[in-house]
mmCIF file of C-alpha atoms and ligand atoms in Angstrom:
data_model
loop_
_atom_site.group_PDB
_atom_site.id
_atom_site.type_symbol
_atom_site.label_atom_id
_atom_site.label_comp_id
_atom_site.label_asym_id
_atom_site.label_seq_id
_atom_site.Cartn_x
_atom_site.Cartn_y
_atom_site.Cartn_z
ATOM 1 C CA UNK H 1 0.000 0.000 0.000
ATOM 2 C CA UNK H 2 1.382 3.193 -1.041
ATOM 3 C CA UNK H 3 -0.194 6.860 0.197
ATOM 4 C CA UNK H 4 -1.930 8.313 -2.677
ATOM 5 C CA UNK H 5 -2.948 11.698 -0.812
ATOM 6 C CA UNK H 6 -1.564 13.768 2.028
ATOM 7 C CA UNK H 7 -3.768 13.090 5.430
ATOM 8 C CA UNK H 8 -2.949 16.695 6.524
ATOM 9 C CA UNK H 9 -6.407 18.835 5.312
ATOM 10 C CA UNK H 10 -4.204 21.730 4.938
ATOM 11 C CA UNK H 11 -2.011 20.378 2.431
ATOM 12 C CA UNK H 12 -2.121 21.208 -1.183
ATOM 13 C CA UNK H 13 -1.739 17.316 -1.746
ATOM 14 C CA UNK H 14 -4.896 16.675 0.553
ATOM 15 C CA UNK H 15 -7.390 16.153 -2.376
ATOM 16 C CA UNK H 16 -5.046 13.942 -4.641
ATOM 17 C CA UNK H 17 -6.228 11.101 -5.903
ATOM 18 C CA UNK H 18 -4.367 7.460 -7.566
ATOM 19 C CA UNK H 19 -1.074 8.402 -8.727
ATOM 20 C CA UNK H 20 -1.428 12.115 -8.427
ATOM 21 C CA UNK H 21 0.654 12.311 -5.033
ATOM 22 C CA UNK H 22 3.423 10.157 -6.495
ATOM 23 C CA UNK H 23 6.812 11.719 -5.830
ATOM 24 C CA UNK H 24 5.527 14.036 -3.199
ATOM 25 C CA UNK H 25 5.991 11.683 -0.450
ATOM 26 C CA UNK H 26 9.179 9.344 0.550
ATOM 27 C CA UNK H 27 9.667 6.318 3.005
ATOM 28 C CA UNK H 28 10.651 7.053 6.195
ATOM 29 C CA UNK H 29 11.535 3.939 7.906
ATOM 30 C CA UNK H 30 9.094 1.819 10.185
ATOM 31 C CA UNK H 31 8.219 1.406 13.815
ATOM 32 C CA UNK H 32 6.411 -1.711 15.535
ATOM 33 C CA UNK H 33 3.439 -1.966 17.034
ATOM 34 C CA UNK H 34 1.652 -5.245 19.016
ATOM 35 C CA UNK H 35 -1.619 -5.177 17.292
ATOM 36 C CA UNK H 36 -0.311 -5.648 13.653
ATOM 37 C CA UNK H 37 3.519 -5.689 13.643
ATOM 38 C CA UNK H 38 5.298 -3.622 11.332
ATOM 39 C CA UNK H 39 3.755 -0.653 10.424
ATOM 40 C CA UNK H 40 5.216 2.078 7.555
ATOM 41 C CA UNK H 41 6.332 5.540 8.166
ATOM 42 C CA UNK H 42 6.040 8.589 5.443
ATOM 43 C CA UNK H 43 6.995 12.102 5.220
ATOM 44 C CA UNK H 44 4.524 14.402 2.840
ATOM 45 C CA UNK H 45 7.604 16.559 1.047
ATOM 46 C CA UNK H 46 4.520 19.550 0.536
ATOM 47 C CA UNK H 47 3.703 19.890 3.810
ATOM 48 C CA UNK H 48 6.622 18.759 5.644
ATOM 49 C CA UNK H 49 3.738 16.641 7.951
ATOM 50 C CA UNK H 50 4.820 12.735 8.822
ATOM 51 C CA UNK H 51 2.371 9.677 9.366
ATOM 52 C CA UNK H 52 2.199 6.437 8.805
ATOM 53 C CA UNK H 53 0.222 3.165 6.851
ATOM 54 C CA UNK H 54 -2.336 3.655 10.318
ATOM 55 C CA UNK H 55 -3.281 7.005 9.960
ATOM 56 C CA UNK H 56 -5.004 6.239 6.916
ATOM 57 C CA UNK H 57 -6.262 3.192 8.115
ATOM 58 C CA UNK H 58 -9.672 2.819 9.324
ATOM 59 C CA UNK H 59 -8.179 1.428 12.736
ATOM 60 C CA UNK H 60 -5.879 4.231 13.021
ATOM 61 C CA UNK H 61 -5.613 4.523 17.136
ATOM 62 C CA UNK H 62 -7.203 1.059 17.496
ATOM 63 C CA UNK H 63 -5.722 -0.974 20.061
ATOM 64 C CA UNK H 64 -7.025 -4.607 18.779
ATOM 65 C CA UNK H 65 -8.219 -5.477 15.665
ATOM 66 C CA UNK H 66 -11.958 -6.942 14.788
ATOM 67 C CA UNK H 67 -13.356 -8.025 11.814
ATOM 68 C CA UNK H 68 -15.683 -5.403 10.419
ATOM 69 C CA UNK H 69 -17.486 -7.131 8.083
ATOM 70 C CA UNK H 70 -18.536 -9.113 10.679
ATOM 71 C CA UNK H 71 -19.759 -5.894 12.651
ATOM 72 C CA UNK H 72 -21.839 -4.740 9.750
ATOM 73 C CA UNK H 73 -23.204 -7.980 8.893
ATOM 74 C CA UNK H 74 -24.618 -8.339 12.499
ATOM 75 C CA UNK H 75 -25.990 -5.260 13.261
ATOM 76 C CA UNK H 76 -27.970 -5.120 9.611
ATOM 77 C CA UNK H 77 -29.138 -8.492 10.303
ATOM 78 C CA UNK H 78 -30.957 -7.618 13.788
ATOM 79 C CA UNK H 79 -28.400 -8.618 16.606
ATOM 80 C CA UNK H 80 -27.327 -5.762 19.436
ATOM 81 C CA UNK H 81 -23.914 -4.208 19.799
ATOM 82 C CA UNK H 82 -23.568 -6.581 23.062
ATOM 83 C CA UNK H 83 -24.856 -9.722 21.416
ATOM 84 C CA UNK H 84 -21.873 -8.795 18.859
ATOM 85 C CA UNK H 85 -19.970 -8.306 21.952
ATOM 86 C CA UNK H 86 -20.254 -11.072 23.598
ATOM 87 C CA UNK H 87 -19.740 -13.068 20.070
ATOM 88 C CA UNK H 88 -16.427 -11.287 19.417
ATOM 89 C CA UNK H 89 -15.167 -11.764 23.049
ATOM 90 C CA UNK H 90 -15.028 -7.236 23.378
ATOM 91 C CA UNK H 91 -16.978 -4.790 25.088
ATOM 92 C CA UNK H 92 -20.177 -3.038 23.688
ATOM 93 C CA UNK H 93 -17.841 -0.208 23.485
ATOM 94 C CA UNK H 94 -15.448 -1.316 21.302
ATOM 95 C CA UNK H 95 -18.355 -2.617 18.801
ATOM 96 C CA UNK H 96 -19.749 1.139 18.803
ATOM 97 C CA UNK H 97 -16.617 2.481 18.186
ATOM 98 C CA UNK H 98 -16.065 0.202 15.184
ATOM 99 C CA UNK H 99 -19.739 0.958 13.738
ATOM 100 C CA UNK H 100 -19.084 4.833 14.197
ATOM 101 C CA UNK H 101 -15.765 4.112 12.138
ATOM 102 C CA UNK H 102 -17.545 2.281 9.311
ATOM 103 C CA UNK H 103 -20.788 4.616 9.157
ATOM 104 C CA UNK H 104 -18.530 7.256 8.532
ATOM 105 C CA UNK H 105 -17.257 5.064 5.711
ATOM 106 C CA UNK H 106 -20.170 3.999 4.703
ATOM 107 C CA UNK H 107 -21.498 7.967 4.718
ATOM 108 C CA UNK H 108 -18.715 8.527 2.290
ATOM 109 C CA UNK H 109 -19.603 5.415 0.182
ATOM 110 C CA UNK H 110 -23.274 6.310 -0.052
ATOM 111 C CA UNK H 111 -22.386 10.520 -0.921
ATOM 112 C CA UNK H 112 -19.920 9.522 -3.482
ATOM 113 C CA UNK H 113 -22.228 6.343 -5.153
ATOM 114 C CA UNK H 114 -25.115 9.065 -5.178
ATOM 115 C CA UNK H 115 -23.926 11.542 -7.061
ATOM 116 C CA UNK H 116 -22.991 9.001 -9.962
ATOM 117 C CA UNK H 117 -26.077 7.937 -10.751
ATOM 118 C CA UNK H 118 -28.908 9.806 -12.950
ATOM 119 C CA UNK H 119 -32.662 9.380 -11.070
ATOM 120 C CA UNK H 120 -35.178 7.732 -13.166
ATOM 121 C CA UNK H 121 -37.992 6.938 -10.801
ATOM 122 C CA UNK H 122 -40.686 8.893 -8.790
ATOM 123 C CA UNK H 123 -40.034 8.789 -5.132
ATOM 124 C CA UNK H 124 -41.428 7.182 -1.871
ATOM 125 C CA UNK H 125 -41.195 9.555 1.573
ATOM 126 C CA UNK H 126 -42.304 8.356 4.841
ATOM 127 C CA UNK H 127 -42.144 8.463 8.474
ATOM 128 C CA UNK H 128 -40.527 5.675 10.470
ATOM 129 C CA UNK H 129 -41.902 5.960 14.157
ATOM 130 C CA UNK H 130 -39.693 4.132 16.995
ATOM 131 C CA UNK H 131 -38.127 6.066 20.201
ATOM 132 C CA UNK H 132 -35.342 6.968 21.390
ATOM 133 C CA UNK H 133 -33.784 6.735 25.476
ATOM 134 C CA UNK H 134 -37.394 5.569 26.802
ATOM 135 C CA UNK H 135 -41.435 5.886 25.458
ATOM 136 C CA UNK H 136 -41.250 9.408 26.532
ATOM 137 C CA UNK H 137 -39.220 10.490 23.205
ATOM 138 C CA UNK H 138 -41.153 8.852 20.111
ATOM 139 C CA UNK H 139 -39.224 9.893 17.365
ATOM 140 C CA UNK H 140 -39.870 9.866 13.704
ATOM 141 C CA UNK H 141 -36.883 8.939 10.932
ATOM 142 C CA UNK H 142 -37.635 10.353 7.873
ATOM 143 C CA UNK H 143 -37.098 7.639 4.966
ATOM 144 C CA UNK H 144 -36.669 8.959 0.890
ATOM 145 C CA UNK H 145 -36.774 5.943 -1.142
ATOM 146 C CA UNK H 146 -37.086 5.218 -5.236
ATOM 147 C CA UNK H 147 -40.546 3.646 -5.906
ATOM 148 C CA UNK H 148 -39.288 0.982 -7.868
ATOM 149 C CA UNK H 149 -36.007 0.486 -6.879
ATOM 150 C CA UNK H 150 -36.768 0.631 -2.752
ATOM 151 C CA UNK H 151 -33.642 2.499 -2.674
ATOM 152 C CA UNK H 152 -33.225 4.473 0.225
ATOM 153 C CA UNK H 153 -31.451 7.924 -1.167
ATOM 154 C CA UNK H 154 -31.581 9.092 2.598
ATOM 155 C CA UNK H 155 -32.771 9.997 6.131
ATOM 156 C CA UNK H 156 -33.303 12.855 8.558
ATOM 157 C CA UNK H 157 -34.495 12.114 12.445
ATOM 158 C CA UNK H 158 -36.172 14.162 14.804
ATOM 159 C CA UNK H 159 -37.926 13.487 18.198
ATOM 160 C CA UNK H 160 -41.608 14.539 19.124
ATOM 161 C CA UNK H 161 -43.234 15.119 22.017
ATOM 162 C CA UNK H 162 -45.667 12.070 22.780
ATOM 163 C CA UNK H 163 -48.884 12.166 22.416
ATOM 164 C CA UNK H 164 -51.926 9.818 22.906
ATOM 165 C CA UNK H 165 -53.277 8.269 26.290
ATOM 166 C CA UNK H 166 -51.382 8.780 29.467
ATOM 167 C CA UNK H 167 -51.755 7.817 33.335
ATOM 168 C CA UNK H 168 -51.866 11.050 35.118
ATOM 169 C CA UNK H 169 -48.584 9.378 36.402
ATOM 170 C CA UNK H 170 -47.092 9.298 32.674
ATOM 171 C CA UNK H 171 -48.631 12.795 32.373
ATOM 172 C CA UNK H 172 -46.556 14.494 35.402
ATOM 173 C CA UNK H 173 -43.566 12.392 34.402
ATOM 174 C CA UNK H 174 -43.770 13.454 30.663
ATOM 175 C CA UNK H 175 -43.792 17.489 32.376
ATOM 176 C CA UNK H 176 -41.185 17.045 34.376
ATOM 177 C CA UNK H 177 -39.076 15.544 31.527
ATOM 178 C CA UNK H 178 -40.013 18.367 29.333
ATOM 179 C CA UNK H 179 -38.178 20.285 32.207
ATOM 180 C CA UNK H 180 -35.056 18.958 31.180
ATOM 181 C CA UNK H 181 -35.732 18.157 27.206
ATOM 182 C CA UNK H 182 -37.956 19.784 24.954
ATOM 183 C CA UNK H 183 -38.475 18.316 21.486
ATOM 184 C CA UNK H 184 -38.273 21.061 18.877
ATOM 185 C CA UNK H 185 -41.751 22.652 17.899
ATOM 186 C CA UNK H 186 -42.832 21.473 14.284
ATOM 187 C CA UNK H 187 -40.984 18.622 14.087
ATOM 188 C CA UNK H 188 -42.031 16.586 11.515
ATOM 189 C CA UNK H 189 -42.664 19.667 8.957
ATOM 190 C CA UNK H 190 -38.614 20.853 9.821
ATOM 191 C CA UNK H 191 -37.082 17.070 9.543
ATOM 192 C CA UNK H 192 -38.965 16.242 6.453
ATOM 193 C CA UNK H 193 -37.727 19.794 4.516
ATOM 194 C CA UNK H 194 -34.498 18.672 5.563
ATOM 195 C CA UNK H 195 -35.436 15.033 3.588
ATOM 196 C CA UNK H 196 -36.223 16.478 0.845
ATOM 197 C CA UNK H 197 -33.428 19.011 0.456
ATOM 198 C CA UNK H 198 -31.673 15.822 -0.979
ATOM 199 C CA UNK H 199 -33.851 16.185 -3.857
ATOM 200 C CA UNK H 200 -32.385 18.921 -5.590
ATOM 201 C CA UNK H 201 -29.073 17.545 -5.204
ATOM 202 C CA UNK H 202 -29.746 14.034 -7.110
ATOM 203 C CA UNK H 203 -32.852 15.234 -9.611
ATOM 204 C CA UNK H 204 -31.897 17.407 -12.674
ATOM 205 C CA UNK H 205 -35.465 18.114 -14.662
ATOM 206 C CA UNK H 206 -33.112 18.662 -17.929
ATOM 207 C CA UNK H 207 -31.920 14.835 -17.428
ATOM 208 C CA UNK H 208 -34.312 13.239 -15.777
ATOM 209 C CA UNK H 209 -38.176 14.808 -16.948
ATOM 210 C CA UNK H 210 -41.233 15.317 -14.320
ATOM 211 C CA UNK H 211 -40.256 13.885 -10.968
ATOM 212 C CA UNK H 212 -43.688 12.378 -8.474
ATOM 213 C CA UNK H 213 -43.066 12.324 -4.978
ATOM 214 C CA UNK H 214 -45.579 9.983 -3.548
ATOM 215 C CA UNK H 215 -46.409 10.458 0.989
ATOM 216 C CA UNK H 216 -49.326 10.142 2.934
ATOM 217 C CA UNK H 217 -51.791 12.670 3.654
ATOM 218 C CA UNK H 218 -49.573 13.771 6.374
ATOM 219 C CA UNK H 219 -50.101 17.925 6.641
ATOM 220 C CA UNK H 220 -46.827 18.785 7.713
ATOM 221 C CA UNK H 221 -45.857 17.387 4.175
ATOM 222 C CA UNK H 222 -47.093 20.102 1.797
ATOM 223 C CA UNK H 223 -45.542 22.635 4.423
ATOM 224 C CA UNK H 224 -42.527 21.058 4.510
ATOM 225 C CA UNK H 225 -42.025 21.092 0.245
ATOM 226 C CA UNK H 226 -42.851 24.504 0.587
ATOM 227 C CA UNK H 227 -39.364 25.124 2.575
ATOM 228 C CA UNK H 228 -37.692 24.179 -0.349
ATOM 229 C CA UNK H 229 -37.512 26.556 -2.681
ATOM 230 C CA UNK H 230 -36.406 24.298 -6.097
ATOM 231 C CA UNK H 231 -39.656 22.295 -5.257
ATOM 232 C CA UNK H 232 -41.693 24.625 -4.823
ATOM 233 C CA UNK H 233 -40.572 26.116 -8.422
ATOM 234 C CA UNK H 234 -40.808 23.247 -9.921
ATOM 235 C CA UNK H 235 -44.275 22.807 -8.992
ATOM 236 C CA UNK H 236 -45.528 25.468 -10.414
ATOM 237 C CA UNK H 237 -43.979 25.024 -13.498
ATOM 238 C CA UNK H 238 -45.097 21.621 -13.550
ATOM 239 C CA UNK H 239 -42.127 19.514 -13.388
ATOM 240 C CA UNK H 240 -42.527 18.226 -9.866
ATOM 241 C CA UNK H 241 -45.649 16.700 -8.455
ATOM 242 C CA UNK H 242 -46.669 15.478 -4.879
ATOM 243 C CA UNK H 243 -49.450 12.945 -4.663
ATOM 244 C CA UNK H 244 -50.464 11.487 -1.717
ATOM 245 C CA UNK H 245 -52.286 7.869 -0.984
ATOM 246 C CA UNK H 246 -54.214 7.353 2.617
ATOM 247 C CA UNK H 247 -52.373 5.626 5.228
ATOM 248 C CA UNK H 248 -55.262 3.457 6.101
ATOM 249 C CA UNK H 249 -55.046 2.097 2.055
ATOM 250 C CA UNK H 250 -53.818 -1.534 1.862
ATOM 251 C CA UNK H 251 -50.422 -2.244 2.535
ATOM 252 C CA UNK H 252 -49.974 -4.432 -0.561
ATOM 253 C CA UNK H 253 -47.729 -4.498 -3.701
ATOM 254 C CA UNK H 254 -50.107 -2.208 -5.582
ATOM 255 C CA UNK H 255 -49.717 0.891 -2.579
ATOM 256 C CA UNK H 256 -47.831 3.333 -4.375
ATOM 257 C CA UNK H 257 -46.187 3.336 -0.510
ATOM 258 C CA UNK H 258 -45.072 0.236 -1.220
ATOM 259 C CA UNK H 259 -41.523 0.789 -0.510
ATOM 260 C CA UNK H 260 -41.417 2.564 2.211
ATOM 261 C CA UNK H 261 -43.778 0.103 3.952
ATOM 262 C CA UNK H 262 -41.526 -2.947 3.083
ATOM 263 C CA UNK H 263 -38.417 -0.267 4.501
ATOM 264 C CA UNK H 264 -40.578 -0.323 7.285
ATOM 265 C CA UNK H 265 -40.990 -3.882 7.890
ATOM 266 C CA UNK H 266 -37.097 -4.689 7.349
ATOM 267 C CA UNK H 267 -36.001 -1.992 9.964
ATOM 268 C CA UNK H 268 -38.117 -3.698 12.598
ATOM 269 C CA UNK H 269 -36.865 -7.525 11.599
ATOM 270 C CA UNK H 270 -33.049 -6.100 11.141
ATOM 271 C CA UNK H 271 -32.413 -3.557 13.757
ATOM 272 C CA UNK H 272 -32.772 -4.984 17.345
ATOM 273 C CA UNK H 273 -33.231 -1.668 18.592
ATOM 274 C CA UNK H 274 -36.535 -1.370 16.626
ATOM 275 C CA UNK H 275 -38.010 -4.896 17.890
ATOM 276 C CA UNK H 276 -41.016 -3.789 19.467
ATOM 277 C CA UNK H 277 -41.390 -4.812 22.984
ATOM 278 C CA UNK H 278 -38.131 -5.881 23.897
ATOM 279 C CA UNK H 279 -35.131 -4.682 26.364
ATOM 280 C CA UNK H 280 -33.442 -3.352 22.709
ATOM 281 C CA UNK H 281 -33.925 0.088 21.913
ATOM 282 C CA UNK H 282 -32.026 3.129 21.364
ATOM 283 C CA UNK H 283 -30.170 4.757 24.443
ATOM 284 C CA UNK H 284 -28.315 6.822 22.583
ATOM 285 C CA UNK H 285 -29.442 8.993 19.289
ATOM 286 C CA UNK H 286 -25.695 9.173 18.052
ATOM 287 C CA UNK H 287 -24.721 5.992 18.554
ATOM 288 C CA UNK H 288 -28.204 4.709 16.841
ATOM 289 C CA UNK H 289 -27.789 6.483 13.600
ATOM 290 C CA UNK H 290 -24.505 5.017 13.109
ATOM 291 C CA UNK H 291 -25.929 1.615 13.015
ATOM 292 C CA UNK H 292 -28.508 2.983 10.848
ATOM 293 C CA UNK H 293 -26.532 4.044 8.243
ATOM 294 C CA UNK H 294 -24.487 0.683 8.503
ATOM 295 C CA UNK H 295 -28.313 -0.750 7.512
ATOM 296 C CA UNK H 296 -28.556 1.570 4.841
ATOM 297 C CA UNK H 297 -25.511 0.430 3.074
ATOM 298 C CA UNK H 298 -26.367 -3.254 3.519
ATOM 299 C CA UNK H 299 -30.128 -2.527 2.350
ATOM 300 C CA UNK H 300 -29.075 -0.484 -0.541
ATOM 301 C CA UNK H 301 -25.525 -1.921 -1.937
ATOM 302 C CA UNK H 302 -25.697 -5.758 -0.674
ATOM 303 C CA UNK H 303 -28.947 -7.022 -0.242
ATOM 304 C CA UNK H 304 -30.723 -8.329 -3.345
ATOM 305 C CA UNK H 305 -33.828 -6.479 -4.868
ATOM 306 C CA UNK H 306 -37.141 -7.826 -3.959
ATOM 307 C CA UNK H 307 -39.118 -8.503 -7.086
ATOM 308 C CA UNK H 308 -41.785 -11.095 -5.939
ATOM 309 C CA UNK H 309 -43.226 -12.671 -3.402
ATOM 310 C CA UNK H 310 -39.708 -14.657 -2.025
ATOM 311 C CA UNK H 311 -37.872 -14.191 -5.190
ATOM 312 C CA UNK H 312 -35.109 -11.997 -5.521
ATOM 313 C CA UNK H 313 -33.079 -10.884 -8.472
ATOM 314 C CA UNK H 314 -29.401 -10.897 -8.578
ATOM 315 C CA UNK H 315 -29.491 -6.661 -8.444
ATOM 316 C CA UNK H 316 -29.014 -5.027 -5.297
ATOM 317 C CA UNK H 317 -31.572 -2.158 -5.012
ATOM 318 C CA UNK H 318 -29.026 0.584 -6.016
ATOM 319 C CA UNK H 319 -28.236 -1.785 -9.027
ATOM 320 C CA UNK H 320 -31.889 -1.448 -10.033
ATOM 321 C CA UNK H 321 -31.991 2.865 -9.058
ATOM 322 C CA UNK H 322 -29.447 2.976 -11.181
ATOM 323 C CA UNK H 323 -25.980 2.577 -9.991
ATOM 324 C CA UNK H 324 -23.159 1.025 -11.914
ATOM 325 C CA UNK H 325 -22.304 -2.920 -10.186
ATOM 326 C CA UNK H 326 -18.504 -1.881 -10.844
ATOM 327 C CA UNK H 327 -18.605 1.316 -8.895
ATOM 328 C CA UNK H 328 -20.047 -0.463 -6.254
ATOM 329 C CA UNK H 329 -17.262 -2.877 -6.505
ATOM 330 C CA UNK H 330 -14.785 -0.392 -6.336
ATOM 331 C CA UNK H 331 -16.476 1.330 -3.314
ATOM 332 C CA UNK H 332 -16.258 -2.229 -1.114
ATOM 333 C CA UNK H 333 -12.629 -2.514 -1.935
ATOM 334 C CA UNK H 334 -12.077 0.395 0.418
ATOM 335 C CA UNK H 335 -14.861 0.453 2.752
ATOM 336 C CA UNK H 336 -13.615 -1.747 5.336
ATOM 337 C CA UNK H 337 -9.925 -0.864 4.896
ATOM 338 C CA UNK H 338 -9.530 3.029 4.210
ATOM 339 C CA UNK H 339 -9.585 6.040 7.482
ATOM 340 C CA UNK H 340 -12.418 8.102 6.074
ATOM 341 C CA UNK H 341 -12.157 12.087 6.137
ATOM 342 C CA UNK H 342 -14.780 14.418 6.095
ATOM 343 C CA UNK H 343 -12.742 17.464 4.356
ATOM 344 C CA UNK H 344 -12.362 15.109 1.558
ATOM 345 C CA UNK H 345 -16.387 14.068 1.335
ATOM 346 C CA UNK H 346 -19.322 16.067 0.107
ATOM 347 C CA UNK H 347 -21.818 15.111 2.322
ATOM 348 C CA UNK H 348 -25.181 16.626 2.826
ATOM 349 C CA UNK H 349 -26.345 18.607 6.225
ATOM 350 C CA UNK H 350 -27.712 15.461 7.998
ATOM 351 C CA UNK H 351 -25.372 12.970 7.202
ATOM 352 C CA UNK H 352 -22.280 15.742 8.165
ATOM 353 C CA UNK H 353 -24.753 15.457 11.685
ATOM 354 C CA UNK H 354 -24.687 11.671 11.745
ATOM 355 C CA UNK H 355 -20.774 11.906 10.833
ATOM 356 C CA UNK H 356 -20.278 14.256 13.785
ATOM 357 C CA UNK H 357 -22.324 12.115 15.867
ATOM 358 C CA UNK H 358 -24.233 16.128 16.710
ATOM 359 C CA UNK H 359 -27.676 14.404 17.246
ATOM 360 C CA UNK H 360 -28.161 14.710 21.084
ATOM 361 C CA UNK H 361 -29.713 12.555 23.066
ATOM 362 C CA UNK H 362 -32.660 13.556 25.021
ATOM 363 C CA UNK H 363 -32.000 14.387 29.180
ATOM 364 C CA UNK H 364 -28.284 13.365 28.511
ATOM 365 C CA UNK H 365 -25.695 16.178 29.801
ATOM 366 C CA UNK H 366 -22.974 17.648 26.917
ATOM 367 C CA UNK H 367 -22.288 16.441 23.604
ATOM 368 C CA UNK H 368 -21.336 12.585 22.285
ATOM 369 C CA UNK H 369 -17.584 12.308 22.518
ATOM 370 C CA UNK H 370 -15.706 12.744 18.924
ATOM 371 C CA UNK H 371 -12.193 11.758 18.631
ATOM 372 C CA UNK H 372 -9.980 14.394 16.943
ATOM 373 C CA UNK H 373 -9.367 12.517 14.563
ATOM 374 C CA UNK H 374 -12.994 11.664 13.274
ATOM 375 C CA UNK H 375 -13.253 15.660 12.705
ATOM 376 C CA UNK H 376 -10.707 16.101 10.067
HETATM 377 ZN ZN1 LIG X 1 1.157 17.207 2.920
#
């Protein structure tokens, strides 16, 4: 393995790509470590800066090495972080720390595989409902997915305030939590403009034609395209159209919600924390997101499209949005190997909030803890 761009973000060699930072680096010796013996050294001759084969690693700073594909297989296929534990003999730490490392990867693999592709299909939004910490937070994760394809193109999560029958011991509870936590007023209309700001960024009416947006009958949801200005002007010139289906239609094949009820279904079968009535949920927002976009790369880029009743094809879903197998290919050979950085991505608002691990968890003092290393 050879460097083929300078980890310093202030270098001029920082955005180099393949061969394009050959002959502005040179060997530098080597030092030893116990976790994987010999590792190399390098000095970037731009910058002056030196580092080594780790720091690009994705286990740069690790102390012990586990398998990540095992890590992403198990959480996207419904066990918890200390079932994984327990399996790989570590703590429930250690298996976080890992997932954080390869949803940032997998943040970077998603942004880059996104922006290759042309859409061709109207679109799915909904609103997954689970909670987060305890009952008292419902939250609502905002799914965009292709109608067709069931590719999910992306998420934004918010918490609401619950609602519905309460004990008037649930009801003093609930106010004295709201003493501590308040979950932001219009919730679902702010989180699901923020959904569909990804919009813009994949559809182009010159390339693509009229684009349908298919929801429920959800009022927020009109509101909420109205916050987005290229939406809203493409509505009125009549290249973008919103049409909404009841949520009390059948959830068949034929519900033009179709794919974001079968999303649905597969985040309660493959997350644990979204197994309803069980000691797995999310006690942490950060930390849950992570794992979420771990599922999103599995869902989108490894699991096989779902074209009948238990028949698959041999397409993933991002295969059938769109997305060329080879670039895919290409994207795996790094994402379990390569030290992601975020001056190097172009990732949108939400995901850069996943990445940062800047979702807070409800009632819990100060931020999630971000190593250095994870902001550059
Ligand atoms: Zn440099």
């Amino acid at each position: 393995m050879f460097p083929t761009f300078c980890p310093n973000p202030r270098c001029t060699h920082h955005h180099d790509q393949h061969e394009d930072y050959w002959g502005y680096w040179t060997p530098t010796g080597f030092y030893t470590t116990l976790v994987v013996g010999i590792v190399r050294r390098f000095k970037c001759l731009a910058c002056g800066k030196g580092f080594s084969e780790r720091t690009l690693s994705i286990d740069y700073y690790t102390k012990r090495t586990l398998d990540y594909r095992e890590i992403h297989r198990a959480i996207s296929q419904s066990e918890s972080p200390s079932s994984i534990a327990r399996h790989l003999g570590c703590s429930s730490d250690s298996v976080q720390n890992r997932a954080d490392r390869l949803a940032r990867n997998c943040l970077s693999l998603h942004t880059l595989l996104l922006h290759s592709m042309k859409l061709d299909e109207a679109l799915v939004a909904d609103g997954f409902e689970s909670f987060d910490r305890s009952q008292f937070f419902p939250n609502n994760i905002n799914l965009l997915l292709g109608k067709q394809s069931q590719f999910l193109f992306g998420i934004t999560h918010t918490i609401l305030r619950r609602k519905g029958c309460m004990t008037p011991k649930q009801k003093l509870l609930r106010s004295r939590h709201e003493k501590g936590y308040k979950p932001p007023p219009k919730a679902v209309e702010e989180s699901f403009a923020r959904l569909l700001k990804l919009i813009p960024a994949i559809w182009d009416p010159a390339r693509s034609g009229k684009l349908t947006l298919w929801t429920d009958e959800h009022q927020a949801y009109p509101r909420a395209i109205e916050r987005v200005p290229e939406l809203k002007n493409a509505q009125l010139v009549g290249t973008f159209e919103h049409q909404t289906v009841s949520s009390k239609a059948a959830r068949t094949i034929h519900n033009p919600l179709f794919s974001a009820n079968y999303y649905d279904r597969e985040l309660r079968k493959d997350i644990a924390a979204f197994r309803r009535e069980s000691t797995c949920f999310t006690r942490n927002v950060a930390n849950g997101l992570s794992r979420f976009v771990l599922h999103l790369v599995y869902h989108n880029y490894q699991k096989p499209h779902r074209v009948n009743p238990g028949l698959a094809s041999r397409k993933s879903h991002a295969e059938v949005a769109g997305i060329d197998a080879n670039r895919i290919a290409m994207g795996f050979s790094w994402l379990y190997v390569d030290r992601p950085f975020i001056s190097k991505q172009k990732i949108s608002y939400d995901n850069t909030r996943i990445w940062l691990k800047e979702y807070s968890t409800p009632l819990k003092e100060g931020r999630d803890y971000l190593p250095k290393y994870a902001m550059k």
